[in-house]
Amino acid sequence: MRVLGRMRSDRVLRRPTPPRIHNPLGGRFPKHGSEFAFGDPTSWGAEDVLTRTDTRLYGTATAQAWNRLHPRLTHRNAWIDHSGPLPIIEGTVTRLTVEHLPSGGVNKPVWLWCSGTDADAAQVDRHPQMFLRRFDVEHTFRMLKQTLGWTRPRLRSPEAADRWTWLILAAHTQLRLARPLVADLHHPWERPVEPARLTPARVRRGFRNIHITGCGQATPSGPGGGASRMWCKACGMSAYRTPRLRRALPSPPPRVVRLARLLNPVDRKPRSIRGRAWNWTAFAAVLAALAAGAGVVFTGLALQATRAQNAVTEQGQLTDRFTKAVDQLDRTGPDHLQARLGGIYALERLARDSPRDQPTVIAALSAFVRGTAPRRPAPVPSTAHTPTPASGFEPCAQQPAVDVQAALTVLGRRATDQDQRTRINLAETCLARANLARADLTGANLANADLTLADLAGANLANTDLSAAKLANADLVDRYRNGADLAGAYLVDANLAGANLINADLARADLTRADLTRADLARADLTRVDLTHADLTAANLSGTRR
């Protein structure tokens, strides 16, 4: 069994894993091949299968297929029960383009993914047909189940289920064959269609109104004027005849109006209002309706007041939770480590329960990290002889404490859409050997921070301020840092293989012995950068400023 589905046009897949080749500079072996971006035709390469088919509605349809492409799995949300490293699921990607659409709309390519890895030309041609055919299959099964009652009876034996299925198929076939015989009884909101394109559901509306249309030689097969079966000897068609009414219903007598009343309307006595009888039932109904309306209004006001009171109570509870968590963070010493950890995770839960309080939680945790972790001294002012101010600092003596690492983990896995205008401020902080893998540090302030030997694999550093930061021996492989501020950063022996450093500010940075293999440095600022013994194999240096 193979799975076929449609993919978005902004997806990025990976090619097969390349063979392991010894790297003289060291480093890990690559787990994935080069990127295959749907929106970047330069990354496609030559297709494995190319077919062109002439169609009636779409013109010439072109299908391009690439085999053995797989997505890069980074989260265990759907693989929580899978032990070991995340699997590599390869498949065939098909790009379908047509000359025009029947409706005249915008013609966009369609990307399909199949779980098979050895698709040939015949299979690639069937992929678009299978994708379009699924709508008819879904509507057919819905018609069989909901309208014709395929799954409604409780049958006791498989033989009975087979016979019932054949009856349902016969009824569905009869509805499809009766399309040219019925009238289109469409609803006002439905579009009229040709008889040959009527759906079985529309045919079912007019199926009971089918009459004999043929040679006109039908004769009744039963005596009397009741309902009898009509049989046509020439064409072999039969139907039931509706009995006619034996006699017409008598018409109502005409209304007699006296001429005297029309000529002299003033002579009639006006009816007194006091003489009218009160309709007490209607009066009671009106009073009951007014009482019910008043009850609804008062109930709504009471609910609104209760809701406001609950909101005030909830805000008070959130304030108490925040105060207690901050008090736990204020406890110092190794004896209160568990209390500090409880306060950190209590603040995380508070930010999750109350998104509007997340900026306050971020500010509190950032202040805790800056106040607990060792401080890094201010950088030496840069001169002509010292282009890399961060290189004069000594690395931190030890890795971050347990509570500091817990605060960094909570900051890295927050919901960034609730940050508002608050930024993580960890400037001039010693975070050597910190574990920031897959952390979201978008827009964070890490200026003059010490990140020596820090694990930044999978971290999101978009628009992050890393000016004068020390990133010696840090692991930043294949990360997105478009527009990052790395001015004066200390990146000695940093692993930046395949990094996206488009428009990055690397002025006065120290990249001695850095691995920049396949790095994209397009339009980056490389003014006074130290690239001594740096590996720039296959790096993109177009438009750089030096």
Coordinates of C-alpha atoms in Angstrom, one line a residue:
M1 CA 0.0 0.0 0.0
R2 CA 1.3 3.5 -0.9
V3 CA 0.3 6.8 0.5
L4 CA -0.4 9.8 -1.8
G5 CA -0.9 13.4 -0.6
R6 CA -0.5 17.0 -1.5
M7 CA 2.2 19.2 0.0
R8 CA 2.6 22.9 0.4
S9 CA 4.7 24.9 -2.1
D10 CA 7.0 26.2 0.7
R11 CA 8.2 22.8 1.9
V12 CA 11.9 21.9 2.0
L13 CA 12.9 18.2 1.7
R14 CA 16.3 16.5 1.8
R15 CA 18.1 14.3 -0.6
P16 CA 19.5 10.8 0.3
T17 CA 22.2 10.6 2.9
P18 CA 25.6 11.0 1.1
P19 CA 28.3 8.4 1.7
R20 CA 30.5 9.0 4.7
I21 CA 33.8 10.6 3.7
H22 CA 36.6 11.3 6.2
N23 CA 36.8 15.0 7.0
P24 CA 40.4 16.0 7.9
L25 CA 39.1 18.9 10.0
G26 CA 36.9 16.6 12.1
G27 CA 33.2 17.0 12.9
R28 CA 30.1 14.8 12.6
F29 CA 29.1 12.9 9.5
P30 CA 26.1 14.5 7.7
K31 CA 22.8 12.7 8.4
H32 CA 20.9 14.3 5.5
G33 CA 21.7 15.2 2.0
S34 CA 21.4 18.6 0.3
E35 CA 18.2 20.6 0.4
F36 CA 15.4 20.3 -2.1
A37 CA 13.3 23.5 -1.7
F38 CA 10.0 23.6 -3.6
G39 CA 10.3 27.4 -4.0
D40 CA 13.9 27.3 -5.3
P41 CA 14.3 25.8 -8.7
T42 CA 18.1 25.9 -8.5
S43 CA 18.0 23.2 -5.8
W44 CA 15.9 20.7 -7.8
G45 CA 18.5 19.4 -10.2
A46 CA 17.6 17.0 -13.0
E47 CA 14.3 15.1 -12.5
D48 CA 14.2 11.3 -12.5
V49 CA 11.0 11.0 -14.5
L50 CA 9.4 13.6 -16.9
T51 CA 6.1 13.0 -18.7
R52 CA 3.8 15.2 -20.8
T53 CA 0.1 14.3 -21.4
D54 CA -2.5 16.1 -23.6
T55 CA -5.8 16.6 -21.7
R56 CA -9.1 18.0 -22.7
L57 CA -9.7 20.4 -19.9
Y58 CA -6.2 21.5 -18.9
G59 CA -4.2 21.3 -22.1
T60 CA -0.7 19.8 -21.9
A61 CA 0.0 18.5 -18.4
T62 CA 3.7 18.2 -17.4
A63 CA 4.7 15.9 -14.5
Q64 CA 8.2 16.0 -13.0
A65 CA 9.2 13.5 -10.4
W66 CA 12.2 13.1 -8.1
N67 CA 12.8 9.9 -6.2
R68 CA 14.2 9.3 -2.7
L69 CA 13.4 12.6 -1.1
H70 CA 12.6 12.8 2.7
P71 CA 11.6 15.5 5.2
R72 CA 13.9 16.3 8.0
L73 CA 12.2 15.3 11.3
T74 CA 13.2 17.6 14.2
H75 CA 10.4 17.0 16.8
R76 CA 9.1 13.8 18.5
N77 CA 5.4 14.9 18.7
A78 CA 4.2 12.2 16.3
W79 CA 7.1 9.8 17.2
I80 CA 6.9 9.8 20.9
D81 CA 6.7 6.0 21.1
H82 CA 9.7 5.6 18.7
S83 CA 12.9 4.7 20.4
G84 CA 16.3 5.8 19.0
P85 CA 16.9 8.4 16.4
L86 CA 14.1 9.7 14.3
P87 CA 13.5 7.7 11.1
I88 CA 14.2 8.8 7.5
I89 CA 11.0 8.4 5.4
E90 CA 11.8 8.6 1.7
G91 CA 9.3 9.0 -1.1
T92 CA 8.7 10.4 -4.6
V93 CA 7.9 14.1 -5.1
T94 CA 5.8 15.0 -8.2
R95 CA 5.4 18.5 -9.6
L96 CA 2.4 18.9 -11.8
T97 CA 1.9 21.9 -14.1
V98 CA -0.9 22.5 -16.7
E99 CA -1.3 25.1 -19.5
H100 CA -4.6 26.5 -18.3
L101 CA -7.4 25.9 -15.9
P102 CA -11.1 25.4 -17.0
S103 CA -12.2 28.3 -14.8
G104 CA -9.5 30.7 -16.1
G105 CA -8.0 31.1 -12.6
V106 CA -4.4 31.5 -11.6
N107 CA -2.4 28.5 -12.8
K108 CA -0.1 27.3 -9.9
P109 CA 1.9 24.1 -9.8
V110 CA 0.7 21.2 -7.6
W111 CA 3.2 19.2 -5.4
L112 CA 2.3 15.6 -4.6
W113 CA 4.2 13.2 -2.4
C114 CA 4.0 9.4 -2.7
S115 CA 5.5 6.9 -0.2
G116 CA 7.0 4.8 -3.1
T117 CA 10.6 5.5 -4.0
D118 CA 10.9 3.7 -7.4
A119 CA 8.1 5.4 -9.4
D120 CA 8.3 5.1 -13.2
A121 CA 6.6 7.1 -15.9
A122 CA 3.3 5.2 -15.8
Q123 CA 3.0 5.6 -12.0
V124 CA 3.9 9.3 -12.2
D125 CA 1.1 9.8 -14.7
R126 CA -1.4 8.1 -12.4
H127 CA -0.5 10.2 -9.3
P128 CA -2.5 13.3 -10.5
Q129 CA -5.4 11.1 -11.6
M130 CA -5.5 9.4 -8.2
F131 CA -5.4 12.7 -6.4
L132 CA -8.3 14.1 -8.4
R133 CA -10.3 10.9 -8.2
R134 CA -10.3 10.9 -4.4
F135 CA -13.1 13.5 -4.4
D136 CA -15.5 11.3 -6.4
V137 CA -14.6 8.3 -4.2
E138 CA -15.3 10.2 -1.0
H139 CA -18.7 11.5 -2.2
T140 CA -19.6 8.0 -3.5
F141 CA -19.0 6.4 -0.2
R142 CA -20.8 9.2 1.7
M143 CA -23.8 8.6 -0.7
L144 CA -23.8 4.9 -0.1
K145 CA -23.6 5.2 3.7
Q146 CA -25.8 8.2 4.5
T147 CA -28.4 8.2 1.7
L148 CA -28.7 4.5 0.7
G149 CA -28.1 3.1 4.1
W150 CA -25.2 0.8 3.4
T151 CA -24.0 0.5 7.0
R152 CA -27.4 1.0 8.7
P153 CA -28.7 -2.7 8.9
R154 CA -27.1 -5.1 11.4
L155 CA -26.4 -8.2 9.3
R156 CA -25.5 -11.4 11.0
S157 CA -23.5 -13.2 8.3
P158 CA -21.0 -12.2 5.6
E159 CA -23.2 -13.7 2.9
A160 CA -26.0 -11.3 3.9
A161 CA -23.6 -8.4 4.0
D162 CA -22.4 -9.3 0.4
R163 CA -26.0 -9.5 -0.8
W164 CA -26.9 -6.1 0.8
T165 CA -23.8 -4.5 -0.8
W166 CA -24.8 -5.8 -4.2
L167 CA -28.3 -4.3 -3.7
I168 CA -26.8 -1.0 -2.8
L169 CA -24.5 -1.0 -5.8
A170 CA -27.5 -1.9 -8.0
A171 CA -29.5 1.0 -6.6
H172 CA -26.5 3.4 -7.1
T173 CA -26.1 2.2 -10.7
Q174 CA -29.8 2.7 -11.3
L175 CA -29.5 6.3 -10.1
R176 CA -26.6 6.9 -12.5
L177 CA -28.4 5.3 -15.5
A178 CA -31.5 7.4 -14.8
R179 CA -29.7 10.8 -15.3
P180 CA -31.1 11.6 -18.7
L181 CA -34.7 10.7 -17.6
V182 CA -35.1 13.0 -14.6
A183 CA -35.5 16.7 -14.3
D184 CA -32.9 18.8 -12.4
L185 CA -34.7 19.7 -9.1
H186 CA -31.9 21.8 -7.8
H187 CA -32.2 24.1 -4.7
P188 CA -32.1 27.8 -5.1
W189 CA -28.5 28.0 -3.9
E190 CA -27.3 25.2 -6.3
R191 CA -26.1 25.8 -9.8
P192 CA -28.0 24.1 -12.6
V193 CA -26.0 21.5 -14.5
E194 CA -26.5 19.4 -17.6
P195 CA -28.5 16.1 -17.3
A196 CA -25.4 14.0 -18.1
R197 CA -23.5 15.6 -15.1
L198 CA -26.2 15.2 -12.5
T199 CA -25.0 13.6 -9.3
P200 CA -26.8 10.5 -7.8
A201 CA -28.1 12.7 -5.0
R202 CA -29.8 15.1 -7.5
V203 CA -31.1 12.1 -9.5
R204 CA -32.7 10.7 -6.4
R205 CA -34.8 13.9 -6.0
G206 CA -36.5 13.5 -9.3
F207 CA -36.5 9.7 -9.5
R208 CA -40.1 9.4 -8.3
N209 CA -41.3 11.7 -11.1
I210 CA -40.0 9.5 -14.0
H211 CA -42.7 8.9 -16.6
I212 CA -42.8 6.7 -19.7
T213 CA -41.0 8.4 -22.6
G214 CA -40.9 6.2 -25.6
C215 CA -43.0 5.1 -28.4
G216 CA -46.3 6.1 -26.7
Q217 CA -47.9 2.6 -27.2
A218 CA -48.2 1.8 -23.4
T219 CA -51.4 0.1 -22.3
P220 CA -52.7 -0.5 -18.8
S221 CA -52.3 -4.0 -17.6
G222 CA -55.0 -4.0 -14.9
P223 CA -58.8 -3.2 -14.9
G224 CA -60.5 -0.4 -13.3
G225 CA -59.5 3.2 -12.7
G226 CA -57.2 2.5 -9.8
A227 CA -53.4 2.4 -9.8
S228 CA -52.3 0.0 -12.5
R229 CA -49.1 -0.9 -14.2
M230 CA -48.4 0.6 -17.7
W231 CA -46.7 -1.7 -20.1
C232 CA -45.3 -0.8 -23.6
K233 CA -45.0 -3.7 -25.9
A234 CA -42.8 -1.9 -28.4
C235 CA -40.0 -0.6 -26.2
G236 CA -40.5 -2.9 -23.1
M237 CA -40.8 0.0 -20.6
S238 CA -43.2 -0.1 -17.7
A239 CA -44.4 2.2 -14.9
Y240 CA -47.3 2.8 -12.6
R241 CA -50.2 5.0 -13.6
T242 CA -51.7 7.4 -11.0
P243 CA -55.5 7.0 -10.8
R244 CA -57.6 10.0 -11.9
L245 CA -60.2 11.7 -9.8
R246 CA -63.7 10.4 -10.6
R247 CA -65.4 13.8 -10.0
A248 CA -64.4 17.3 -9.4
L249 CA -64.8 18.8 -5.9
P250 CA -67.7 21.3 -5.7
S251 CA -66.6 24.9 -5.8
P252 CA -67.5 27.2 -2.9
P253 CA -70.7 29.3 -3.2
P254 CA -70.2 32.9 -4.2
R255 CA -70.3 35.5 -1.4
V256 CA -73.6 37.4 -1.3
V257 CA -73.3 41.1 -0.5
R258 CA -76.4 43.1 0.2
L259 CA -76.6 46.2 -1.9
A260 CA -78.3 48.2 0.8
R261 CA -75.3 48.0 3.1
L262 CA -73.0 49.1 0.3
L263 CA -75.2 52.1 -0.5
N264 CA -75.9 53.1 3.1
P265 CA -72.9 52.1 5.3
V266 CA -73.7 54.8 7.9
D267 CA -77.0 53.2 8.9
R268 CA -75.1 50.3 10.5
K269 CA -74.6 50.4 14.3
P270 CA -71.0 50.8 15.4
R271 CA -70.0 48.0 17.8
S272 CA -69.1 49.3 21.2
I273 CA -65.7 48.6 22.5
R274 CA -67.1 47.8 26.0
G275 CA -69.3 45.1 24.5
R276 CA -66.4 43.2 23.0
A277 CA -65.3 40.0 24.8
W278 CA -61.7 40.0 26.0
N279 CA -59.4 37.2 24.8
W280 CA -57.9 36.3 28.2
T281 CA -55.9 33.5 26.7
A282 CA -54.0 35.8 24.4
F283 CA -53.6 38.4 27.2
A284 CA -52.0 35.7 29.4
A285 CA -49.7 34.6 26.6
V286 CA -48.5 38.2 26.1
L287 CA -47.8 38.5 29.8
A288 CA -46.0 35.2 29.9
A289 CA -43.8 36.3 26.9
L290 CA -43.0 39.6 28.6
A291 CA -42.1 37.8 31.9
A292 CA -39.9 35.4 30.0
G293 CA -38.1 38.3 28.1
A294 CA -37.5 40.1 31.4
G295 CA -36.1 36.9 32.9
V296 CA -33.7 36.4 30.0
V297 CA -32.5 40.0 30.4
F298 CA -31.9 39.7 34.2
T299 CA -30.2 36.3 33.7
G300 CA -27.9 37.9 31.1
L301 CA -27.0 40.7 33.5
A302 CA -26.4 38.3 36.3
L303 CA -24.1 36.1 34.1
Q304 CA -22.2 39.2 33.0
A305 CA -21.6 40.3 36.6
T306 CA -20.6 36.7 37.5
R307 CA -18.2 36.6 34.6
A308 CA -16.6 39.9 35.6
Q309 CA -16.2 38.7 39.2
N310 CA -14.6 35.5 38.0
A311 CA -12.2 37.5 35.8
V312 CA -11.2 39.6 38.8
T313 CA -10.7 36.5 41.0
E314 CA -8.6 34.8 38.3
Q315 CA -6.4 37.9 37.9
G316 CA -5.9 37.8 41.7
Q317 CA -4.9 34.2 41.6
L318 CA -2.4 34.8 38.8
T319 CA -0.9 37.6 40.8
D320 CA -0.5 35.4 43.8
R321 CA 1.1 32.6 41.7
F322 CA 3.6 35.1 40.2
T323 CA 4.5 36.5 43.6
K324 CA 5.1 33.1 45.1
A325 CA 7.2 32.0 42.1
V326 CA 9.4 35.1 42.3
D327 CA 9.8 34.5 46.1
Q328 CA 11.1 31.0 45.4
L329 CA 13.6 32.4 42.9
D330 CA 14.9 34.8 45.5
R331 CA 16.1 31.9 47.8
T332 CA 19.8 31.4 47.5
G333 CA 22.1 28.5 48.4
P334 CA 22.3 24.9 47.4
D335 CA 19.7 23.9 50.1
H336 CA 17.0 25.9 48.1
L337 CA 17.8 24.5 44.7
Q338 CA 14.5 22.6 44.5
A339 CA 12.5 25.7 45.5
R340 CA 14.2 27.7 42.7
L341 CA 13.4 25.0 40.2
G342 CA 9.8 24.9 41.3
G343 CA 9.6 28.7 40.9
I344 CA 11.0 28.5 37.3
Y345 CA 8.5 25.9 36.2
A346 CA 5.7 27.7 38.0
L347 CA 6.5 30.8 35.9
E348 CA 6.4 28.6 32.8
R349 CA 3.0 27.3 33.7
L350 CA 1.8 30.9 34.4
A351 CA 2.9 32.0 31.0
R352 CA 1.1 29.1 29.4
D353 CA -2.2 29.8 31.4
S354 CA -2.1 33.6 30.9
P355 CA -0.5 34.5 27.6
R356 CA -0.7 38.3 28.3
D357 CA 1.6 37.8 31.3
Q358 CA 4.3 36.1 29.2
P359 CA 6.4 39.2 28.7
T360 CA 6.6 39.7 32.5
V361 CA 7.6 36.0 32.9
I362 CA 10.3 36.5 30.2
A363 CA 11.7 39.6 32.0
A364 CA 11.7 37.8 35.4
L365 CA 13.6 34.7 34.1
S366 CA 16.1 36.8 32.1
A367 CA 16.8 38.8 35.2
F368 CA 17.3 35.6 37.2
V369 CA 19.8 34.3 34.6
R370 CA 21.7 37.5 34.5
G371 CA 21.8 37.7 38.3
T372 CA 22.7 34.1 39.0
A373 CA 25.1 33.3 36.1
P374 CA 28.7 34.8 36.2
R375 CA 29.0 38.1 34.5
R376 CA 31.4 38.6 31.6
P377 CA 33.5 41.8 31.7
A378 CA 33.0 44.5 29.2
P379 CA 35.0 44.1 25.9
V380 CA 38.2 46.0 25.2
P381 CA 37.6 48.9 22.8
S382 CA 38.6 47.8 19.3
T383 CA 41.6 49.4 17.6
A384 CA 43.5 48.8 14.4
H385 CA 45.7 46.2 16.2
T386 CA 42.9 44.5 18.0
P387 CA 40.2 43.8 15.4
T388 CA 38.6 41.0 17.5
P389 CA 37.7 42.4 21.0
A390 CA 36.2 39.2 22.2
S391 CA 39.4 37.2 21.8
G392 CA 41.0 38.7 24.9
F393 CA 38.6 37.2 27.4
E394 CA 39.1 34.0 29.3
P395 CA 36.3 31.3 29.0
C396 CA 34.0 30.6 31.9
A397 CA 35.4 28.2 34.5
Q398 CA 32.4 25.8 34.6
Q399 CA 29.0 25.1 32.9
P400 CA 25.8 26.9 34.0
A401 CA 24.2 25.8 37.3
V402 CA 21.2 23.5 37.2
D403 CA 18.7 26.3 38.0
V404 CA 20.2 28.6 35.3
Q405 CA 20.1 25.8 32.7
A406 CA 16.4 25.2 33.6
A407 CA 15.6 28.9 33.1
L408 CA 17.4 28.8 29.7
T409 CA 15.4 25.7 28.7
V410 CA 12.1 27.4 29.7
L411 CA 13.0 30.6 27.8
G412 CA 13.9 28.5 24.7
R413 CA 10.7 26.6 24.5
R414 CA 8.2 29.4 25.1
A415 CA 5.4 30.4 22.6
T416 CA 7.1 33.2 20.6
D417 CA 3.8 34.5 19.3
Q418 CA 2.9 35.8 22.8
D419 CA 6.2 37.7 23.3
Q420 CA 4.7 41.0 22.2
R421 CA 7.6 43.5 22.3
T422 CA 9.6 41.8 25.0
R423 CA 13.1 40.4 24.2
I424 CA 15.2 37.9 26.1
N425 CA 18.1 40.0 27.5
L426 CA 21.1 37.8 28.4
A427 CA 23.8 40.4 27.5
E428 CA 27.2 40.1 29.1
T429 CA 26.3 36.7 30.7
C430 CA 28.6 33.7 30.9
L431 CA 26.8 30.8 29.3
A432 CA 29.7 28.6 28.4
R433 CA 28.8 24.9 27.8
A434 CA 25.1 25.8 28.0
N435 CA 22.6 23.4 26.3
L436 CA 20.5 25.6 24.0
A437 CA 19.7 22.9 21.4
R438 CA 16.5 23.7 19.5
A439 CA 15.9 26.8 21.6
D440 CA 14.0 29.6 20.0
L441 CA 16.1 32.8 20.6
T442 CA 14.4 35.0 18.1
G443 CA 15.3 38.6 18.7
A444 CA 17.3 37.8 21.9
N445 CA 20.0 40.2 23.2
L446 CA 23.2 38.1 23.5
A447 CA 25.6 41.0 23.1
N448 CA 29.0 40.3 24.7
A449 CA 27.8 36.9 26.0
D450 CA 30.2 34.0 26.4
L451 CA 28.8 30.9 24.5
T452 CA 32.0 28.9 24.4
L453 CA 31.3 25.2 23.7
A454 CA 27.6 25.9 23.8
D455 CA 25.2 23.5 22.1
L456 CA 23.2 25.6 19.6
A457 CA 22.2 22.8 17.3
G458 CA 18.7 23.5 16.0
A459 CA 18.5 26.9 17.7
N460 CA 16.6 29.7 16.0
L461 CA 18.8 32.8 16.1
A462 CA 16.9 35.0 13.7
N463 CA 17.4 38.7 14.3
T464 CA 19.5 37.9 17.4
D465 CA 22.0 40.4 18.7
L466 CA 25.3 38.5 19.0
S467 CA 27.6 41.5 18.7
A468 CA 31.0 40.9 20.6
A469 CA 29.7 37.5 21.7
K470 CA 32.2 34.6 22.1
L471 CA 31.1 31.5 20.2
A472 CA 34.4 29.5 20.3
N473 CA 33.8 25.8 19.4
A474 CA 30.1 26.3 19.3
D475 CA 27.9 24.1 17.1
L476 CA 25.6 26.1 14.8
V477 CA 25.2 23.7 11.9
D478 CA 22.5 24.3 9.3
R479 CA 20.6 27.0 11.3
Y480 CA 18.7 30.0 10.1
R481 CA 20.3 33.3 11.1
N482 CA 19.1 35.6 8.3
G483 CA 20.1 39.2 9.3
A484 CA 21.8 38.2 12.6
D485 CA 24.1 40.8 14.3
L486 CA 27.5 39.0 14.8
A487 CA 29.6 42.2 14.8
G488 CA 32.8 41.5 16.7
A489 CA 31.8 38.0 17.6
Y490 CA 34.5 35.4 18.7
L491 CA 33.8 32.4 16.4
V492 CA 37.1 30.6 16.7
D493 CA 36.7 26.9 15.7
A494 CA 33.0 27.4 15.3
N495 CA 31.1 24.8 13.2
L496 CA 29.1 26.9 10.7
A497 CA 28.8 24.3 7.9
G498 CA 25.8 25.0 5.7
A499 CA 24.8 28.0 7.9
N500 CA 22.4 30.7 6.4
L501 CA 24.2 34.0 7.1
I502 CA 22.5 36.1 4.4
N503 CA 22.7 39.9 5.3
A504 CA 24.6 39.0 8.6
D505 CA 26.7 41.6 10.2
L506 CA 30.2 39.9 10.7
A507 CA 32.2 43.1 11.0
R508 CA 35.4 42.6 13.1
A509 CA 34.4 39.0 13.9
D510 CA 37.1 36.4 14.6
L511 CA 36.5 33.3 12.4
T512 CA 39.8 31.6 12.8
R513 CA 39.7 27.9 11.9
A514 CA 35.9 28.2 11.5
D515 CA 34.1 25.6 9.3
L516 CA 32.1 27.6 6.7
T517 CA 31.6 24.7 4.3
R518 CA 28.6 25.4 2.1
A519 CA 27.7 28.5 4.1
D520 CA 25.6 31.2 2.5
L521 CA 27.3 34.5 3.1
A522 CA 25.4 36.5 0.4
R523 CA 25.4 40.2 1.1
A524 CA 27.1 39.7 4.5
D525 CA 29.3 42.4 6.0
L526 CA 32.8 40.9 6.2
T527 CA 34.6 44.2 7.1
R528 CA 37.9 43.4 9.0
V529 CA 37.0 39.8 9.5
D530 CA 39.7 37.4 10.6
L531 CA 39.4 34.3 8.3
T532 CA 42.7 32.7 9.2
H533 CA 42.7 29.0 8.3
A534 CA 38.9 29.1 7.9
D535 CA 37.3 26.5 5.6
L536 CA 35.3 28.3 2.9
T537 CA 34.7 25.3 0.6
A538 CA 31.6 25.8 -1.6
A539 CA 30.7 28.9 0.4
N540 CA 28.5 31.6 -1.3
L541 CA 30.3 34.9 -1.1
S542 CA 28.3 36.9 -3.6
G543 CA 27.6 40.5 -2.8
T544 CA 29.7 40.5 0.4
R545 CA 31.1 43.7 1.8
R546 CA 34.8 43.5 2.7

